[in-house]
């Protein structure tokens, strides 16, 4: 029996399995969370400090910085970027 996945890319495989959009969204979320964390470290901003700058709770910020938490909205990510003087680009 011929393997139908030989010669295809991993993206093709994920697409065929209906998992590509979820995998890409998770990857984007992880990159954004990492970049926000890095910016906080460079500017010596605590989680509580950034939460205050965003007018949100520390637990909301913790969800944003958790790379495995997919429940974060684009609005929350944009709010964090603006609080850090950045612009969110996806």
Short mmCIF file of N, CA and C in Angstrom, two decimals:
data_model
loop_
_atom_site.label_atom_id
_atom_site.label_comp_id
_atom_site.label_asym_id
_atom_site.label_seq_id
_atom_site.Cartn_x
_atom_site.Cartn_y
_atom_site.Cartn_z
N UNK A 1 0.84 -1.17 0.00
CA UNK A 1 0.00 0.00 0.00
C UNK A 1 0.89 1.25 0.00
N UNK A 2 0.58 2.17 -0.85
CA UNK A 2 1.36 3.40 -0.97
C UNK A 2 0.95 4.39 0.11
N UNK A 3 1.95 5.02 0.75
CA UNK A 3 1.68 6.03 1.77
C UNK A 3 1.33 7.34 1.08
N UNK A 4 0.13 7.84 1.32
CA UNK A 4 -0.33 9.05 0.62
C UNK A 4 0.35 10.31 1.12
N UNK A 5 1.11 10.25 2.21
CA UNK A 5 1.76 11.43 2.76
C UNK A 5 3.22 11.57 2.31
N UNK A 6 3.77 10.56 1.67
CA UNK A 6 5.15 10.66 1.18
C UNK A 6 5.18 11.68 0.05
N UNK A 7 6.10 12.62 0.18
CA UNK A 7 6.25 13.65 -0.85
C UNK A 7 5.46 14.91 -0.57
N UNK A 8 4.69 14.92 0.50
CA UNK A 8 3.94 16.12 0.85
C UNK A 8 4.62 16.82 2.01
N UNK A 9 4.27 18.07 2.20
CA UNK A 9 4.84 18.82 3.32
C UNK A 9 4.02 18.56 4.58
N UNK A 10 4.59 18.96 5.70
CA UNK A 10 3.87 18.83 6.96
C UNK A 10 2.62 19.70 6.95
N UNK A 11 2.71 20.89 6.33
CA UNK A 11 1.55 21.76 6.21
C UNK A 11 0.44 21.07 5.40
N UNK A 12 0.83 20.38 4.33
CA UNK A 12 -0.16 19.64 3.54
C UNK A 12 -0.85 18.57 4.40
N UNK A 13 -0.04 17.87 5.20
CA UNK A 13 -0.58 16.84 6.07
C UNK A 13 -1.57 17.44 7.07
N UNK A 14 -1.16 18.54 7.73
CA UNK A 14 -2.05 19.18 8.70
C UNK A 14 -3.32 19.67 8.03
N UNK A 15 -3.21 20.19 6.82
CA UNK A 15 -4.38 20.64 6.08
C UNK A 15 -5.32 19.50 5.77
N UNK A 16 -4.78 18.38 5.35
CA UNK A 16 -5.60 17.21 5.04
C UNK A 16 -6.32 16.69 6.28
N UNK A 17 -5.68 16.82 7.43
CA UNK A 17 -6.26 16.35 8.69
C UNK A 17 -7.16 17.40 9.34
N UNK A 18 -7.24 18.60 8.74
CA UNK A 18 -8.07 19.67 9.29
C UNK A 18 -7.46 20.34 10.50
N UNK A 19 -6.14 20.29 10.63
CA UNK A 19 -5.46 20.83 11.80
C UNK A 19 -4.58 22.04 11.50
N UNK A 20 -4.49 22.44 10.25
CA UNK A 20 -3.55 23.50 9.87
C UNK A 20 -3.88 24.83 10.53
N UNK A 21 -5.13 25.26 10.50
CA UNK A 21 -5.50 26.56 11.08
C UNK A 21 -5.20 26.60 12.58
N UNK A 22 -5.51 25.53 13.28
CA UNK A 22 -5.25 25.47 14.72
C UNK A 22 -3.75 25.50 15.00
N UNK A 23 -2.97 24.78 14.23
CA UNK A 23 -1.51 24.76 14.42
C UNK A 23 -0.90 26.13 14.15
N UNK A 24 -1.37 26.79 13.10
CA UNK A 24 -0.85 28.13 12.79
C UNK A 24 -1.25 29.14 13.86
N UNK A 25 -2.47 29.07 14.34
CA UNK A 25 -2.93 29.98 15.39
C UNK A 25 -2.12 29.78 16.67
N UNK A 26 -1.85 28.55 17.02
CA UNK A 26 -1.05 28.25 18.20
C UNK A 26 0.36 28.78 18.04
N UNK A 27 0.93 28.62 16.86
CA UNK A 27 2.29 29.11 16.61
C UNK A 27 2.35 30.63 16.71
N UNK A 28 1.37 31.31 16.14
CA UNK A 28 1.32 32.78 16.19
C UNK A 28 1.18 33.24 17.64
N UNK A 29 0.30 32.59 18.40
CA UNK A 29 0.09 32.93 19.80
C UNK A 29 1.37 32.78 20.60
N UNK A 30 2.11 31.70 20.37
CA UNK A 30 3.36 31.48 21.09
C UNK A 30 4.39 32.54 20.76
N UNK A 31 4.48 32.92 19.51
CA UNK A 31 5.44 33.96 19.11
C UNK A 31 5.07 35.29 19.77
N UNK A 32 3.80 35.65 19.74
CA UNK A 32 3.37 36.91 20.34
C UNK A 32 3.62 36.91 21.84
N UNK A 33 3.30 35.82 22.51
CA UNK A 33 3.53 35.72 23.96
C UNK A 33 5.02 35.87 24.27
N UNK A 34 5.85 35.23 23.47
CA UNK A 34 7.31 35.32 23.67
C UNK A 34 7.80 36.75 23.46
N UNK A 35 7.32 37.40 22.43
CA UNK A 35 7.75 38.77 22.15
C UNK A 35 7.31 39.74 23.25
N UNK A 36 6.12 39.57 23.77
CA UNK A 36 5.64 40.42 24.86
C UNK A 36 6.50 40.20 26.10
N UNK A 37 6.75 38.93 26.42
CA UNK A 37 7.58 38.60 27.58
C UNK A 37 8.98 39.20 27.43
N UNK A 38 9.55 39.09 26.25
CA UNK A 38 10.89 39.64 25.99
C UNK A 38 10.90 41.16 26.16
N UNK A 39 9.88 41.82 25.63
CA UNK A 39 9.78 43.28 25.75
C UNK A 39 9.64 43.69 27.22
N UNK A 40 8.86 42.93 27.97
CA UNK A 40 8.71 43.22 29.40
C UNK A 40 10.05 43.11 30.12
N UNK A 41 10.81 42.06 29.80
CA UNK A 41 12.11 41.86 30.43
C UNK A 41 13.07 42.99 30.08
N UNK A 42 13.10 43.38 28.80
CA UNK A 42 14.01 44.44 28.36
C UNK A 42 13.68 45.77 29.03
N UNK A 43 12.40 46.01 29.28
CA UNK A 43 11.98 47.28 29.88
C UNK A 43 11.80 47.19 31.40
N UNK A 44 12.10 46.02 31.95
CA UNK A 44 11.96 45.79 33.40
C UNK A 44 10.55 46.12 33.89
N UNK A 45 9.58 45.60 33.15
CA UNK A 45 8.17 45.78 33.51
C UNK A 45 7.66 44.45 34.08
N UNK A 46 7.08 44.51 35.25
CA UNK A 46 6.53 43.31 35.88
C UNK A 46 5.18 42.97 35.25
N UNK A 47 4.72 41.77 35.55
CA UNK A 47 3.39 41.37 35.07
C UNK A 47 2.32 42.29 35.65
N UNK A 48 2.45 42.58 36.93
CA UNK A 48 1.47 43.47 37.56
C UNK A 48 1.52 44.86 36.93
N UNK A 49 2.73 45.33 36.63
CA UNK A 49 2.87 46.64 36.01
C UNK A 49 2.24 46.69 34.63
N UNK A 50 2.47 45.68 33.82
CA UNK A 50 1.88 45.65 32.49
C UNK A 50 0.36 45.51 32.58
N UNK A 51 -0.11 44.71 33.52
CA UNK A 51 -1.56 44.56 33.70
C UNK A 51 -2.19 45.92 34.02
N UNK A 52 -1.53 46.70 34.87
CA UNK A 52 -2.04 48.05 35.18
C UNK A 52 -2.04 48.92 33.94
N UNK A 53 -0.97 48.85 33.14
CA UNK A 53 -0.87 49.65 31.92
C UNK A 53 -1.97 49.28 30.93
N UNK A 54 -2.38 48.02 30.95
CA UNK A 54 -3.41 47.52 30.04
C UNK A 54 -4.81 47.70 30.61
N UNK A 55 -4.92 48.14 31.85
CA UNK A 55 -6.21 48.22 32.54
C UNK A 55 -6.91 46.87 32.58
N UNK A 56 -6.15 45.85 32.97
CA UNK A 56 -6.69 44.50 33.06
C UNK A 56 -6.15 43.83 34.32
N UNK A 57 -6.54 42.60 34.53
CA UNK A 57 -6.08 41.87 35.71
C UNK A 57 -4.78 41.12 35.42
N UNK A 58 -4.10 40.79 36.47
CA UNK A 58 -2.86 40.00 36.34
C UNK A 58 -3.19 38.62 35.77
N UNK A 59 -4.32 38.05 36.16
CA UNK A 59 -4.69 36.73 35.64
C UNK A 59 -4.96 36.77 34.14
N UNK A 60 -5.52 37.87 33.66
CA UNK A 60 -5.73 38.03 32.22
C UNK A 60 -4.39 38.09 31.49
N UNK A 61 -3.44 38.80 32.08
CA UNK A 61 -2.11 38.88 31.48
C UNK A 61 -1.42 37.51 31.52
N UNK A 62 -1.60 36.78 32.61
CA UNK A 62 -1.03 35.43 32.69
C UNK A 62 -1.56 34.54 31.56
N UNK A 63 -2.85 34.66 31.25
CA UNK A 63 -3.42 33.88 30.13
C UNK A 63 -2.77 34.29 28.82
N UNK A 64 -2.53 35.60 28.65
CA UNK A 64 -1.90 36.09 27.43
C UNK A 64 -0.49 35.54 27.29
N UNK A 65 0.25 35.49 28.37
CA UNK A 65 1.64 35.04 28.32
C UNK A 65 1.79 33.53 28.32
N UNK A 66 0.72 32.79 28.58
CA UNK A 66 0.76 31.33 28.55
C UNK A 66 0.68 30.87 27.10
N UNK A 67 1.78 30.32 26.56
CA UNK A 67 1.78 29.93 25.15
C UNK A 67 0.80 28.82 24.80
N UNK A 68 0.33 28.10 25.80
CA UNK A 68 -0.60 27.00 25.54
C UNK A 68 -2.06 27.40 25.72
N UNK A 69 -2.31 28.63 26.12
CA UNK A 69 -3.68 29.09 26.34
C UNK A 69 -4.19 29.76 25.07
N UNK A 70 -5.15 29.13 24.44
CA UNK A 70 -5.67 29.64 23.16
C UNK A 70 -6.88 30.54 23.34
N UNK A 71 -7.26 30.85 24.59
CA UNK A 71 -8.48 31.62 24.81
C UNK A 71 -8.26 33.13 24.77
N UNK A 72 -7.09 33.57 24.39
CA UNK A 72 -6.78 35.00 24.36
C UNK A 72 -7.29 35.61 23.06
N UNK A 73 -7.88 36.79 23.17
CA UNK A 73 -8.42 37.46 21.99
C UNK A 73 -7.38 38.37 21.36
N UNK A 74 -7.63 38.72 20.12
CA UNK A 74 -6.75 39.67 19.43
C UNK A 74 -6.77 41.02 20.12
N UNK A 75 -7.91 41.39 20.68
CA UNK A 75 -8.02 42.66 21.39
C UNK A 75 -7.07 42.70 22.59
N UNK A 76 -6.97 41.60 23.32
CA UNK A 76 -6.06 41.53 24.46
C UNK A 76 -4.61 41.64 23.99
N UNK A 77 -4.28 40.95 22.92
CA UNK A 77 -2.92 41.02 22.38
C UNK A 77 -2.60 42.43 21.91
N UNK A 78 -3.55 43.07 21.25
CA UNK A 78 -3.36 44.44 20.78
C UNK A 78 -3.19 45.39 21.96
N UNK A 79 -3.95 45.20 23.01
CA UNK A 79 -3.85 46.03 24.20
C UNK A 79 -2.47 45.93 24.83
N UNK A 80 -1.93 44.72 24.90
CA UNK A 80 -0.58 44.53 25.44
C UNK A 80 0.46 45.21 24.57
N UNK A 81 0.33 45.05 23.27
CA UNK A 81 1.28 45.68 22.35
C UNK A 81 1.25 47.20 22.50
N UNK A 82 0.07 47.77 22.56
CA UNK A 82 -0.05 49.23 22.70
C UNK A 82 0.51 49.70 24.04
N UNK A 83 0.28 48.94 25.10
CA UNK A 83 0.82 49.31 26.42
C UNK A 83 2.34 49.33 26.41
N UNK A 84 2.94 48.51 25.55
CA UNK A 84 4.39 48.45 25.43
C UNK A 84 4.92 49.39 24.35
N UNK A 85 4.02 50.18 23.76
CA UNK A 85 4.44 51.11 22.72
C UNK A 85 4.70 50.44 21.39
N UNK A 86 4.10 49.29 21.18
CA UNK A 86 4.28 48.53 19.94
C UNK A 86 2.97 48.42 19.20
N UNK A 87 3.03 47.87 18.01
CA UNK A 87 1.85 47.63 17.19
C UNK A 87 1.80 46.14 16.86
N UNK A 88 0.62 45.56 17.00
CA UNK A 88 0.43 44.15 16.71
C UNK A 88 0.30 43.97 15.20
N UNK A 89 1.14 43.11 14.64
CA UNK A 89 1.06 42.78 13.21
C UNK A 89 1.01 41.26 13.08
N UNK A 90 -0.01 40.80 12.39
CA UNK A 90 -0.15 39.34 12.21
C UNK A 90 -0.08 39.04 10.72
#
